[in-house]
Short mmCIF file of C-alpha atoms in Angstrom, two decimals:
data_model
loop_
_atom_site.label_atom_id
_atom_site.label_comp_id
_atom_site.label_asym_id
_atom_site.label_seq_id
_atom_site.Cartn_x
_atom_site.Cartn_y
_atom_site.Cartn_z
CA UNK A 1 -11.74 -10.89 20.95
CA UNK A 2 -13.99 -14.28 20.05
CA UNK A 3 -16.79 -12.30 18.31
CA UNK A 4 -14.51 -10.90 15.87
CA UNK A 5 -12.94 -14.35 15.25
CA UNK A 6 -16.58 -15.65 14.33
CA UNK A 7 -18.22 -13.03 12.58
CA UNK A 8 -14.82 -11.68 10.66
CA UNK A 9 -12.76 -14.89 10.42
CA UNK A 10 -10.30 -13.01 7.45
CA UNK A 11 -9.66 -10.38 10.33
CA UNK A 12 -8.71 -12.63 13.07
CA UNK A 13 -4.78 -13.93 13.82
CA UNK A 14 -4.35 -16.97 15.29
CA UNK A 15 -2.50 -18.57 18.56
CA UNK A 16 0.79 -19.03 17.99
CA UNK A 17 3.61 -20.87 20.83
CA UNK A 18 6.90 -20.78 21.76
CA UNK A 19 9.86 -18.86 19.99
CA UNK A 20 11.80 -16.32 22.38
CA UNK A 21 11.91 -12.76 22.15
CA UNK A 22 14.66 -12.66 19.09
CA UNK A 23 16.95 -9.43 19.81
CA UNK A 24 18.07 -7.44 23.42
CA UNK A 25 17.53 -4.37 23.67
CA UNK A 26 20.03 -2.11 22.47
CA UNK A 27 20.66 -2.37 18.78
CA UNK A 28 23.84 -0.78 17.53
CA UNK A 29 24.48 0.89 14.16
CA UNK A 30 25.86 -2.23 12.29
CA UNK A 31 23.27 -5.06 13.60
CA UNK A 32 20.54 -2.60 12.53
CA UNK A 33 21.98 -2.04 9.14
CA UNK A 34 22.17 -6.13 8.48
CA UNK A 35 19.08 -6.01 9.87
CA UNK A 36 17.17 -3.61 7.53
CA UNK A 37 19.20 -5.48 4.32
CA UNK A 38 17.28 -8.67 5.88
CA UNK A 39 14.15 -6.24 5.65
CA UNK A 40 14.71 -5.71 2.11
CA UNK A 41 15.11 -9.04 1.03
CA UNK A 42 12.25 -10.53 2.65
CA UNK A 43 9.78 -7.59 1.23
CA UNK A 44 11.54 -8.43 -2.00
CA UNK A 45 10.34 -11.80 -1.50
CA UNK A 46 7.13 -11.16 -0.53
CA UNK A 47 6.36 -9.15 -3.46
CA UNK A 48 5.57 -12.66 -5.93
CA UNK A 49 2.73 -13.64 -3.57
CA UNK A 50 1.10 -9.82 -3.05
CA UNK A 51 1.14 -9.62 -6.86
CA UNK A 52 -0.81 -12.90 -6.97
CA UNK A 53 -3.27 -12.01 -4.04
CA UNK A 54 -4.06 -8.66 -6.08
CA UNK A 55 -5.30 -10.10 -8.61
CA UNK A 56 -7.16 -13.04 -6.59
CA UNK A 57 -8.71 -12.13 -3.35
CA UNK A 58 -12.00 -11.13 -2.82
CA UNK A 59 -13.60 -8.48 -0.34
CA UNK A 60 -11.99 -7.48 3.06
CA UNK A 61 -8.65 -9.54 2.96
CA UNK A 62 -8.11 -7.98 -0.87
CA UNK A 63 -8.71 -4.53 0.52
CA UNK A 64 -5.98 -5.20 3.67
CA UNK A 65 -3.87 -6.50 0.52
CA UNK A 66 -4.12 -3.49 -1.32
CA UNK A 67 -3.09 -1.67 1.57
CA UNK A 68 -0.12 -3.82 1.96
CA UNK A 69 0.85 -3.21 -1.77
CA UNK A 70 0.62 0.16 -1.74
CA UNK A 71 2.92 1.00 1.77
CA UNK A 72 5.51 -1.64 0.18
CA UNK A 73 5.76 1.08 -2.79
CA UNK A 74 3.92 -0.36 -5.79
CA UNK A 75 2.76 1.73 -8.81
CA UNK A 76 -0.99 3.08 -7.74
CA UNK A 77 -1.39 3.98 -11.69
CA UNK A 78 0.21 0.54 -13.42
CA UNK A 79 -2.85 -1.59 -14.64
CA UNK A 80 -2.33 -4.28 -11.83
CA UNK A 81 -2.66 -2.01 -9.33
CA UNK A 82 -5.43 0.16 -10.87
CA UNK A 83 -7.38 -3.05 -11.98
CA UNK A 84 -7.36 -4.16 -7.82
CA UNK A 85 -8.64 -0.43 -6.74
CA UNK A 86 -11.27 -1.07 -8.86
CA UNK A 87 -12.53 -4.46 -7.74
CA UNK A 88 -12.13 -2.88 -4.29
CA UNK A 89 -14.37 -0.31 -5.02
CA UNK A 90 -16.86 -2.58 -5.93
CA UNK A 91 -16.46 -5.07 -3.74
CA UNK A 92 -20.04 -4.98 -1.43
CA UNK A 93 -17.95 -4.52 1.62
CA UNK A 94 -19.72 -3.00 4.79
CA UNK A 95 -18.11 -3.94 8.22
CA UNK A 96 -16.14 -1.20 10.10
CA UNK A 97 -13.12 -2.90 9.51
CA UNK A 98 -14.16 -3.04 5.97
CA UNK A 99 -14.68 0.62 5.27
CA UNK A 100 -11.91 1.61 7.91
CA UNK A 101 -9.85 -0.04 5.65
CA UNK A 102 -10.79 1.15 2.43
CA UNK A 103 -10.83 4.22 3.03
CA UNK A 104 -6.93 4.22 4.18
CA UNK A 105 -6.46 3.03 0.87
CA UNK A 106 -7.95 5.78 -0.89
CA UNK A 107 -5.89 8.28 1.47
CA UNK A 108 -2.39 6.40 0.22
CA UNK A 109 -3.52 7.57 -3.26
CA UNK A 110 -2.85 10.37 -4.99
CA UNK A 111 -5.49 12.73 -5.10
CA UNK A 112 -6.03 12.39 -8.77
CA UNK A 113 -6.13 8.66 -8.45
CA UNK A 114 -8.76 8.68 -5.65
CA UNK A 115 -12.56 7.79 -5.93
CA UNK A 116 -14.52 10.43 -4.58
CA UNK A 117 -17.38 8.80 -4.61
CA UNK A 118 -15.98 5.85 -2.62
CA UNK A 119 -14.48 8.46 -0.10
CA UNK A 120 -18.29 10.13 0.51
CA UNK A 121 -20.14 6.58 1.06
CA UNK A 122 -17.72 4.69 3.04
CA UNK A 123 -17.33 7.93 4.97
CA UNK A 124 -20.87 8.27 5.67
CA UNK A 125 -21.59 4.50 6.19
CA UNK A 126 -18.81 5.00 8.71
CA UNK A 127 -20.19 7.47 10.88
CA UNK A 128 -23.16 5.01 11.21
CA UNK A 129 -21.24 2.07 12.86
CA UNK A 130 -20.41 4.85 15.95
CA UNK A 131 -23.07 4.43 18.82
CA UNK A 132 -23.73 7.39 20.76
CA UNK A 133 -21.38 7.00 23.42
CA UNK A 134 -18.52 7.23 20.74
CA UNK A 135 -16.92 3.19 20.04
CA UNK A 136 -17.45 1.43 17.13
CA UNK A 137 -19.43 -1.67 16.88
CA UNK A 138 -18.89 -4.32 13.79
CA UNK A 139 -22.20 -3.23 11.64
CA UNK A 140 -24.97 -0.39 12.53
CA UNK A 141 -26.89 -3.51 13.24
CA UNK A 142 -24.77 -3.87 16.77
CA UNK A 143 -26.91 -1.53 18.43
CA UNK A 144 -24.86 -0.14 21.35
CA UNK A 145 -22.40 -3.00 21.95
CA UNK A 146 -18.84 -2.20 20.16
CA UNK A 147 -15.51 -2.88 21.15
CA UNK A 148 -11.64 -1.56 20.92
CA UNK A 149 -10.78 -3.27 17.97
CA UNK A 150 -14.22 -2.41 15.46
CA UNK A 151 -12.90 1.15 17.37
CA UNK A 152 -9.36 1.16 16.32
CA UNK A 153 -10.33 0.59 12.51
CA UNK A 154 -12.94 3.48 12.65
CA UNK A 155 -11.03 5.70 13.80
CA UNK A 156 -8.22 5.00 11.58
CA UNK A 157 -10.90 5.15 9.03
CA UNK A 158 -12.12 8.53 9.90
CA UNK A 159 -8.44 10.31 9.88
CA UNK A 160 -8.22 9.35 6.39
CA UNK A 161 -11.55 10.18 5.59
CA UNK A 162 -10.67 13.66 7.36
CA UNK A 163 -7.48 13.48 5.29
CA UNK A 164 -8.80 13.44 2.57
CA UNK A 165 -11.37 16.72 2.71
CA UNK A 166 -14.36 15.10 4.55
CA UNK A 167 -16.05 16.73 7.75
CA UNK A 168 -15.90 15.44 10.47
CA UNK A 169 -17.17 17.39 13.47
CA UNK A 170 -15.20 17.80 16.76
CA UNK A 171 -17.83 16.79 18.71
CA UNK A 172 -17.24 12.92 17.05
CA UNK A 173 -13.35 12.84 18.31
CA UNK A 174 -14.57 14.18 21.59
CA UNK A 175 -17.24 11.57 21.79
CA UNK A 176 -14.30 8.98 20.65
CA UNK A 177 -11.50 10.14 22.96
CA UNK A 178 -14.16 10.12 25.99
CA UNK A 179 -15.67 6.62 25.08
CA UNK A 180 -11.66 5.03 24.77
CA UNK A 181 -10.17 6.95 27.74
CA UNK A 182 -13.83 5.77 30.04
CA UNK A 183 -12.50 2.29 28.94
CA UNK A 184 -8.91 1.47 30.05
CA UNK A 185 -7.93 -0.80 32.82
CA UNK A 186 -6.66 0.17 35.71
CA UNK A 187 -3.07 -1.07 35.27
CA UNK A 188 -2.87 0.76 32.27
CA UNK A 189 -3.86 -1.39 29.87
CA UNK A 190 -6.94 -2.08 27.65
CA UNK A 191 -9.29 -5.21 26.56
CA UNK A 192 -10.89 -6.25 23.82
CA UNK A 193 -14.69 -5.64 25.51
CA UNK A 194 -13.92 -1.73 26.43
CA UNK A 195 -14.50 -2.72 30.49
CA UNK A 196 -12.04 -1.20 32.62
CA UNK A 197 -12.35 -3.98 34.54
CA UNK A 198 -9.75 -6.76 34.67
CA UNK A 199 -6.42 -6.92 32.59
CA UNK A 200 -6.63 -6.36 28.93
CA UNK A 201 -3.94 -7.20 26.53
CA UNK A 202 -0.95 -6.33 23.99
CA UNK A 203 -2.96 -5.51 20.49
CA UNK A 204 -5.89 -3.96 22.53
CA UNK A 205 -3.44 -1.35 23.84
CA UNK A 206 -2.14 -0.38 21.27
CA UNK A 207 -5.44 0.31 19.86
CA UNK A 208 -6.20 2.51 22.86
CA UNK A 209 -3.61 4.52 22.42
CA UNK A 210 -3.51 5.25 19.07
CA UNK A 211 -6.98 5.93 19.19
CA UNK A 212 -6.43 8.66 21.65
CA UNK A 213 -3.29 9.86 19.85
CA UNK A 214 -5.29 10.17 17.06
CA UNK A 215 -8.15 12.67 18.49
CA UNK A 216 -5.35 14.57 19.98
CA UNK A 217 -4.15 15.22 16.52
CA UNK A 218 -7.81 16.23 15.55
CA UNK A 219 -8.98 18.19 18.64
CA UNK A 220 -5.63 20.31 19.77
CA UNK A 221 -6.41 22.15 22.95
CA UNK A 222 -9.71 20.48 23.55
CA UNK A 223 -8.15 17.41 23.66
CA UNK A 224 -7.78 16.62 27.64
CA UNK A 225 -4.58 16.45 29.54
CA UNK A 226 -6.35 13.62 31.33
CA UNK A 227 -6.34 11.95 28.04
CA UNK A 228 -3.04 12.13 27.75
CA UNK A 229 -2.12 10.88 31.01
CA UNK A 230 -3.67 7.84 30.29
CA UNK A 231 -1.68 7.59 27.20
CA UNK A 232 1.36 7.67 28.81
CA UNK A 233 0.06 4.90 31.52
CA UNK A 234 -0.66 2.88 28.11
CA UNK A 235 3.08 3.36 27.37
CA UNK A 236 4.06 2.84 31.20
CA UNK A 237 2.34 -0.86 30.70
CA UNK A 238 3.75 -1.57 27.75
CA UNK A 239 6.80 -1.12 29.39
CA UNK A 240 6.12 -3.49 32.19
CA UNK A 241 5.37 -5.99 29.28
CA UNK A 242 8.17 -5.96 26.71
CA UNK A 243 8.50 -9.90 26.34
CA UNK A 244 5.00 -9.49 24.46
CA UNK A 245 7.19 -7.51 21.92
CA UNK A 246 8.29 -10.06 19.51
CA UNK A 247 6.55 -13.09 21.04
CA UNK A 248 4.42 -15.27 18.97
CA UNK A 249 2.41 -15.97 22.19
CA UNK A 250 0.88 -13.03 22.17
CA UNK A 251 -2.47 -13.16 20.76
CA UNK A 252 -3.38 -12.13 17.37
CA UNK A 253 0.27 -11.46 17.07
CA UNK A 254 0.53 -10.25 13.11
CA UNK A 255 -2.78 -8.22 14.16
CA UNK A 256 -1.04 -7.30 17.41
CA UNK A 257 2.51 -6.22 15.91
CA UNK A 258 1.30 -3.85 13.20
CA UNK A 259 -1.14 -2.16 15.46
CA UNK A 260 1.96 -1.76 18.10
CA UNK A 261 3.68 -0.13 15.04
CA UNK A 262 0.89 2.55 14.58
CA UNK A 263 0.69 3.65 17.96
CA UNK A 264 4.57 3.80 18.46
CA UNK A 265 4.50 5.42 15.39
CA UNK A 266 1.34 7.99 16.43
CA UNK A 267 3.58 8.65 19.71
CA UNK A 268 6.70 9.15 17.93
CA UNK A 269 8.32 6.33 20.24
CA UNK A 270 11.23 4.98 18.43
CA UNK A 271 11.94 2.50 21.52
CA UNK A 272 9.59 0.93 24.16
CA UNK A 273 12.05 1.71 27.53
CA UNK A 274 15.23 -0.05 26.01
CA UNK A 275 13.61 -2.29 23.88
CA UNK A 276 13.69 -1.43 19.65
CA UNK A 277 9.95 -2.91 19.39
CA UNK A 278 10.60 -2.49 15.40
CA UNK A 279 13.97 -4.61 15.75
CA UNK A 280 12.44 -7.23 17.91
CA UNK A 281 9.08 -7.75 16.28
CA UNK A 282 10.63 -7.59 12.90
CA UNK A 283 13.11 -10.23 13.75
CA UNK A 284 9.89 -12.46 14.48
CA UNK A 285 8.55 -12.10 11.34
CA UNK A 286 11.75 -12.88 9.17
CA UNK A 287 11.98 -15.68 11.19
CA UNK A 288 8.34 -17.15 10.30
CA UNK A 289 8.76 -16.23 6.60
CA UNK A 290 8.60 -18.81 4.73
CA UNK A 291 10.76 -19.36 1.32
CA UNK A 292 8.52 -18.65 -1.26
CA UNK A 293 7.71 -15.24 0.33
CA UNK A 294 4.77 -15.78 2.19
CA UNK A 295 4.15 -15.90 6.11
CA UNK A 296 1.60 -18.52 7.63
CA UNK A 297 -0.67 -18.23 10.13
CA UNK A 298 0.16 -17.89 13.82
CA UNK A 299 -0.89 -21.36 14.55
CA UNK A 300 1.84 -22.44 11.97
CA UNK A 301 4.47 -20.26 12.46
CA UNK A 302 7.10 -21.94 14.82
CA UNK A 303 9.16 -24.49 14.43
CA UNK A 304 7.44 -26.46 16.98
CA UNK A 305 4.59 -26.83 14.66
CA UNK A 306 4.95 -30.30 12.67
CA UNK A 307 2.29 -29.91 9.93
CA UNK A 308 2.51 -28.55 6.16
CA UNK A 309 2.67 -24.79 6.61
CA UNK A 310 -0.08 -22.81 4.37
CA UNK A 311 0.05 -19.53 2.75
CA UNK A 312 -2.14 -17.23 5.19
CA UNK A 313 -2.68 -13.82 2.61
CA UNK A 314 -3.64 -11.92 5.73
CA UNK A 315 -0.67 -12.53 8.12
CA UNK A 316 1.28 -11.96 5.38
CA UNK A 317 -0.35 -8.73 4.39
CA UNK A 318 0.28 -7.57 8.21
CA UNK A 319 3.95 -8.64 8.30
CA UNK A 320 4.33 -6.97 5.29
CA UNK A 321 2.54 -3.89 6.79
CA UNK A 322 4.50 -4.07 9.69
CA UNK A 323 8.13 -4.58 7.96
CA UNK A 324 7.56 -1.54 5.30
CA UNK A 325 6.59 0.52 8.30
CA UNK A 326 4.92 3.23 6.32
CA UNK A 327 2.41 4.51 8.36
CA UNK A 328 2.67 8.05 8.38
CA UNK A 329 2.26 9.89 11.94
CA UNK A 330 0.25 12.89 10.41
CA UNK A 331 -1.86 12.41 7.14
CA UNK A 332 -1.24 15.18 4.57
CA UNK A 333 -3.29 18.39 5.11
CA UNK A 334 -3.74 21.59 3.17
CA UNK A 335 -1.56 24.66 3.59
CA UNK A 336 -1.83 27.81 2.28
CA UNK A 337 -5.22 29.23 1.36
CA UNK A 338 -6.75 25.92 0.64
CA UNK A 339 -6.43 24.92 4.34
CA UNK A 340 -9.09 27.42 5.49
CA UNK A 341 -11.03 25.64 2.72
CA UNK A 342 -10.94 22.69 4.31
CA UNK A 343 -12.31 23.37 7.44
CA UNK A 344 -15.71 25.36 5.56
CA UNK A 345 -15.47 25.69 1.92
CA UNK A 346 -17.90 28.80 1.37
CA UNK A 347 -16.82 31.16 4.65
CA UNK A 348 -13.21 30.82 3.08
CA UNK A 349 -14.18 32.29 0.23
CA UNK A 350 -13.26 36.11 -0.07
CA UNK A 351 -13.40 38.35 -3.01
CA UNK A 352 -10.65 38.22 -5.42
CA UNK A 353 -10.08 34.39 -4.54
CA UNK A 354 -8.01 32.70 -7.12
CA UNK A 355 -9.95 30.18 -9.51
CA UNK A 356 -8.11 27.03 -7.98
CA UNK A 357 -8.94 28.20 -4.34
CA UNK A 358 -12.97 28.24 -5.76
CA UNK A 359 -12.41 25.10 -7.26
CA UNK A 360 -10.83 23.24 -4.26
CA UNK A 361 -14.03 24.55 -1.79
CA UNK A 362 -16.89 23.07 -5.01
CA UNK A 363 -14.52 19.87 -5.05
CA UNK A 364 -14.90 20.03 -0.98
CA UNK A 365 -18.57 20.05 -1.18
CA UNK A 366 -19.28 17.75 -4.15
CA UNK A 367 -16.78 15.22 -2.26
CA UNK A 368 -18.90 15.78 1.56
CA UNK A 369 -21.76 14.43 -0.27
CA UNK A 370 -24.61 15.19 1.74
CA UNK A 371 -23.32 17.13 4.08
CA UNK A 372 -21.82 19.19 1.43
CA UNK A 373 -24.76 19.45 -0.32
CA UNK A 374 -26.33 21.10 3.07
CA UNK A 375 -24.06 23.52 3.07
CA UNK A 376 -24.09 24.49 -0.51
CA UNK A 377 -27.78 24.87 -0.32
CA UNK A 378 -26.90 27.31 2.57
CA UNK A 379 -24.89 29.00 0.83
CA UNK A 380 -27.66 30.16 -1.65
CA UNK A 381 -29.03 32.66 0.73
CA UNK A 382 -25.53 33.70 1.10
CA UNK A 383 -24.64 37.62 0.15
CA UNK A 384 -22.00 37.08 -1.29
CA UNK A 385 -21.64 36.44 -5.19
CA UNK A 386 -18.89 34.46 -5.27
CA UNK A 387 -19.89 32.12 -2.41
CA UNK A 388 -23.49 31.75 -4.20
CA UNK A 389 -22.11 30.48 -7.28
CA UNK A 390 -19.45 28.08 -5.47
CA UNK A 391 -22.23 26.88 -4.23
CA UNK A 392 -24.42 26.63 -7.50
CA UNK A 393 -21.28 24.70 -9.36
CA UNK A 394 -21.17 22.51 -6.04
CA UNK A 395 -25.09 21.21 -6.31
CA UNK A 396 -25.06 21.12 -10.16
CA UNK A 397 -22.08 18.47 -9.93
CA UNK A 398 -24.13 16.24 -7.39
CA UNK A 399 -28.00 17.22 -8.32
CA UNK A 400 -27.54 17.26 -12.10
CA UNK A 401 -29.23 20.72 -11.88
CA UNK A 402 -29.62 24.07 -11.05
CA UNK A 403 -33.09 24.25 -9.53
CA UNK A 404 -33.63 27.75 -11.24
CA UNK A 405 -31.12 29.56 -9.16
CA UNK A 406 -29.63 32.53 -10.31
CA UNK A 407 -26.28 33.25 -8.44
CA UNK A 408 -26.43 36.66 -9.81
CA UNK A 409 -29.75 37.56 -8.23
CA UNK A 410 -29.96 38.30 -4.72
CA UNK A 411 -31.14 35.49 -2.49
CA UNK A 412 -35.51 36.94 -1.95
CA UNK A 413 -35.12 37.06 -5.96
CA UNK A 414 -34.14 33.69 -5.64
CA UNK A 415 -36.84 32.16 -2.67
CA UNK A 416 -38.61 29.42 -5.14
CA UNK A 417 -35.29 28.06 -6.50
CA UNK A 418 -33.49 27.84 -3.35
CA UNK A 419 -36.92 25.76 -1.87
CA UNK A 420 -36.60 23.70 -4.28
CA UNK A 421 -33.39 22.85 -3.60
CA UNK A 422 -33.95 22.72 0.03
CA UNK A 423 -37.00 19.96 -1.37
CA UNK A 424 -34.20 17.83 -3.02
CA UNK A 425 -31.68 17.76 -0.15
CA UNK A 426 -34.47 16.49 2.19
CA UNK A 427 -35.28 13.53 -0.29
CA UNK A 428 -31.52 12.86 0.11
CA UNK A 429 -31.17 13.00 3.91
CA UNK A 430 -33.95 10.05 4.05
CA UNK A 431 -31.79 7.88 2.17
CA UNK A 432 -29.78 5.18 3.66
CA UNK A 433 -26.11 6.71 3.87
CA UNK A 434 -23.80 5.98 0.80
CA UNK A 435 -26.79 6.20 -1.30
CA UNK A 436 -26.47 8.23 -4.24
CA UNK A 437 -28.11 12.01 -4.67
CA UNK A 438 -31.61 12.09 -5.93
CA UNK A 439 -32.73 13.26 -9.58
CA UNK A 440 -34.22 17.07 -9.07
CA UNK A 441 -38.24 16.50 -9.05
CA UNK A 442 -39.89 17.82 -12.14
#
């Protein structure tokens, strides 16, 4: 993982040495109740420092903070927490980690709280850091060279994005599930590079699988039992290695122990074969906590190490991560009528639709950006009167306009309006993505 160490230096965890593996493997009842009270206090502890990096950090690390704060239960609408959202929002931030990132936060909101303008751009921007062949590379500027990690975050990034109303076509999880599954090792494992060849290692594996467990959430049947054969030989490796569970040897180990959480989580595996990964990794981390709250950085986290110890705000933010253990196996999703909605706005729309089902599908649209906006000017030649003016209210919200479109009018009556709006959405679609819609030409 070196490039990601030099070109994202907040993102990388450092080398730790030796402490052994803290806990066997079966926990009973009492040891994991004095356990979890150990939980408690620590996070209780913690919470003076994340309170103080809220209001301080800057760009990528602030975002991974506010992610932090939010799984470890603070208010998203009290001012400190609403004033951070805001200087995230802001914040110029455009690596896939970056935007991955973000937009988790948003999906931990409320919906009322969330930006949806934030959701469409980082969203788009997203879909631009995937090369054809389906992995993720650090910027656009990459080209076709990505790797499992920049993968892991996209991904992650998408399912909220998806979570949260945006579109995202099968054919991208297909593309994503193909690209991971091409790359794992042949012992089961997977590296940082996305060769097969060689060994890979303990956070790059659990990337690969909860990458794939991921597009099998998204794609259902399509996803291939292949696929999830080669999950399972993830797991089957993972069990060959359980001394990397709870070992500050492993690389990137705060990194390494939250992304282990995720996939265990995504596969609904409570233990590792007899080993309580959450137990054992967690007893790590309340061991390198320090006093005041904070954890330092793997270099400095032993007790072999000699020197002053240092708050590290993004360690911490992953132990913290890690110990809350609220990452949530399935995102939420519409039910009811609203989750045909979801999948395409206007077709759900039938006559006699209730005025918060028309309302969700315009909200859908305006939120897609402009891929909503294609399908809302679409939905002008539609022959349907209700689905012409969902679409209407859907391009007034993000043209400013109405292009001289009369929902009430058949669609021929209608040919020079719905040009013109075909005129605008072109403008749009040769903009850089994120970039706002266009004023309607005079």
């Amino acid at each position: 993982m070196p490039r990601l160490a030099s070109t994202c230096i907040w993102f990388a965890v450092w080398i730790g040495s030796a402490l052994d593996n803290p806990l066997g493997a079966q926990v009973g009842k009492e040891a994991r109740a004095a356990f979890q009270k150990k939980v408690e206090e620590a996070l209780a502890r913690a919470e003076a420092p994340l309170k103080d990096w809220l209001r301080d950090l800057r760009g990528g690390p602030h975002a991974l903070m506010c992610l932090a704060a939010l799984h470890h239960g603070f208010d998203p609408a009290a001012p400190a927490m609403r004033d951070a959202l805001t200087r995230m929002r802001r914040a110029p931030l455009g690596t896939t980690y970056e935007l991955g990132i973000r937009l988790m936060v948003e999906s931990e909101l409320p919906e009322g709280l969330r930006n949806p303008d934030t959701v469409r751009q980082d969203s788009e921007r997203l879909l631009q850091h995937m090369i054809e062949s389906g992995g993720f590379g650090y910027t656009p500027a990459n080209g076709s060279r990505w790797d499992m990690s920049c993968t892991q975050y996209g991904a992650l990034g998408l399912r909220a994005a998806h979570s949260m109303g945006m579109k995202i076509e099968p054919e991208v999880w297909l593309a994503l599930a193909n690209r991971v599954a091409l790359s794992q090792c042949e012992d089961g494992s997977w590296g940082y590079a996305g060769s097969p060849q060689g060994k890979g290692n303990g956070s790059m594996t659990a990337a690969g699988i909860a990458v794939l467990e991921i597009c099998a959430q998204r794609l259902g049947q399509r996803f291939l039992p292949a696929w999830m054969e080669q999950i399972d030989q993830g797991w089957v490796w993972f069990q060959e290695n359980t001394a990397r569970i709870g070992s500050p040897r492993e690389r990137w180990v705060y990194y390494y122990h939250y992304g282990l959480e995720r996939a265990a989580i995504l596969g609904g595996k409570e233990r590792i074969g007899e080993v309580d990964w959450y137990v054992v990794g967690g007893t790590m981390l309340l061991r390198a906590q320090q006093k005041q709250g904070w954890w330092p950085s793997q270099q400095q986290m032993t007790q072999a190490f000699r020197g002053r110890r240092s708050p590290d705000p993004v360690s911490s933010a992953f132990a913290v991560l890690f110990l809350r253990k609220a990452f949530r196996r399935e995102l939420d999703q519409p039910t009811g009528p609203t989750s045909k909605v979801a999948e395409d706005p206007l077709e759900a729309l039938e006559k006699g639709a209730s005025a918060e089902v028309v309302e969700k599908a315009v909200a859908l649209l305006v939120l897609r950006g402009r891929a909503g906006a294609a399908e809302a000017v679409r939905g002008l030649g539609s022959g349907t009167p209700l689905r012409r003016r969902a679409a209407l209210q859907a391009l007034v919200r993000l043209a400013g306009g109405d292009f001289g479109y009369h929902p009430y009018r058949s669609p021929p009556h209608n040919k020079a309006a719905i040009q013109r709006a075909k005129d605008w959405l072109k403008v749009w679609q040769a903009l850089p993505p994120g970039k706002s819609p266009p004023a309607i030409p005079k």
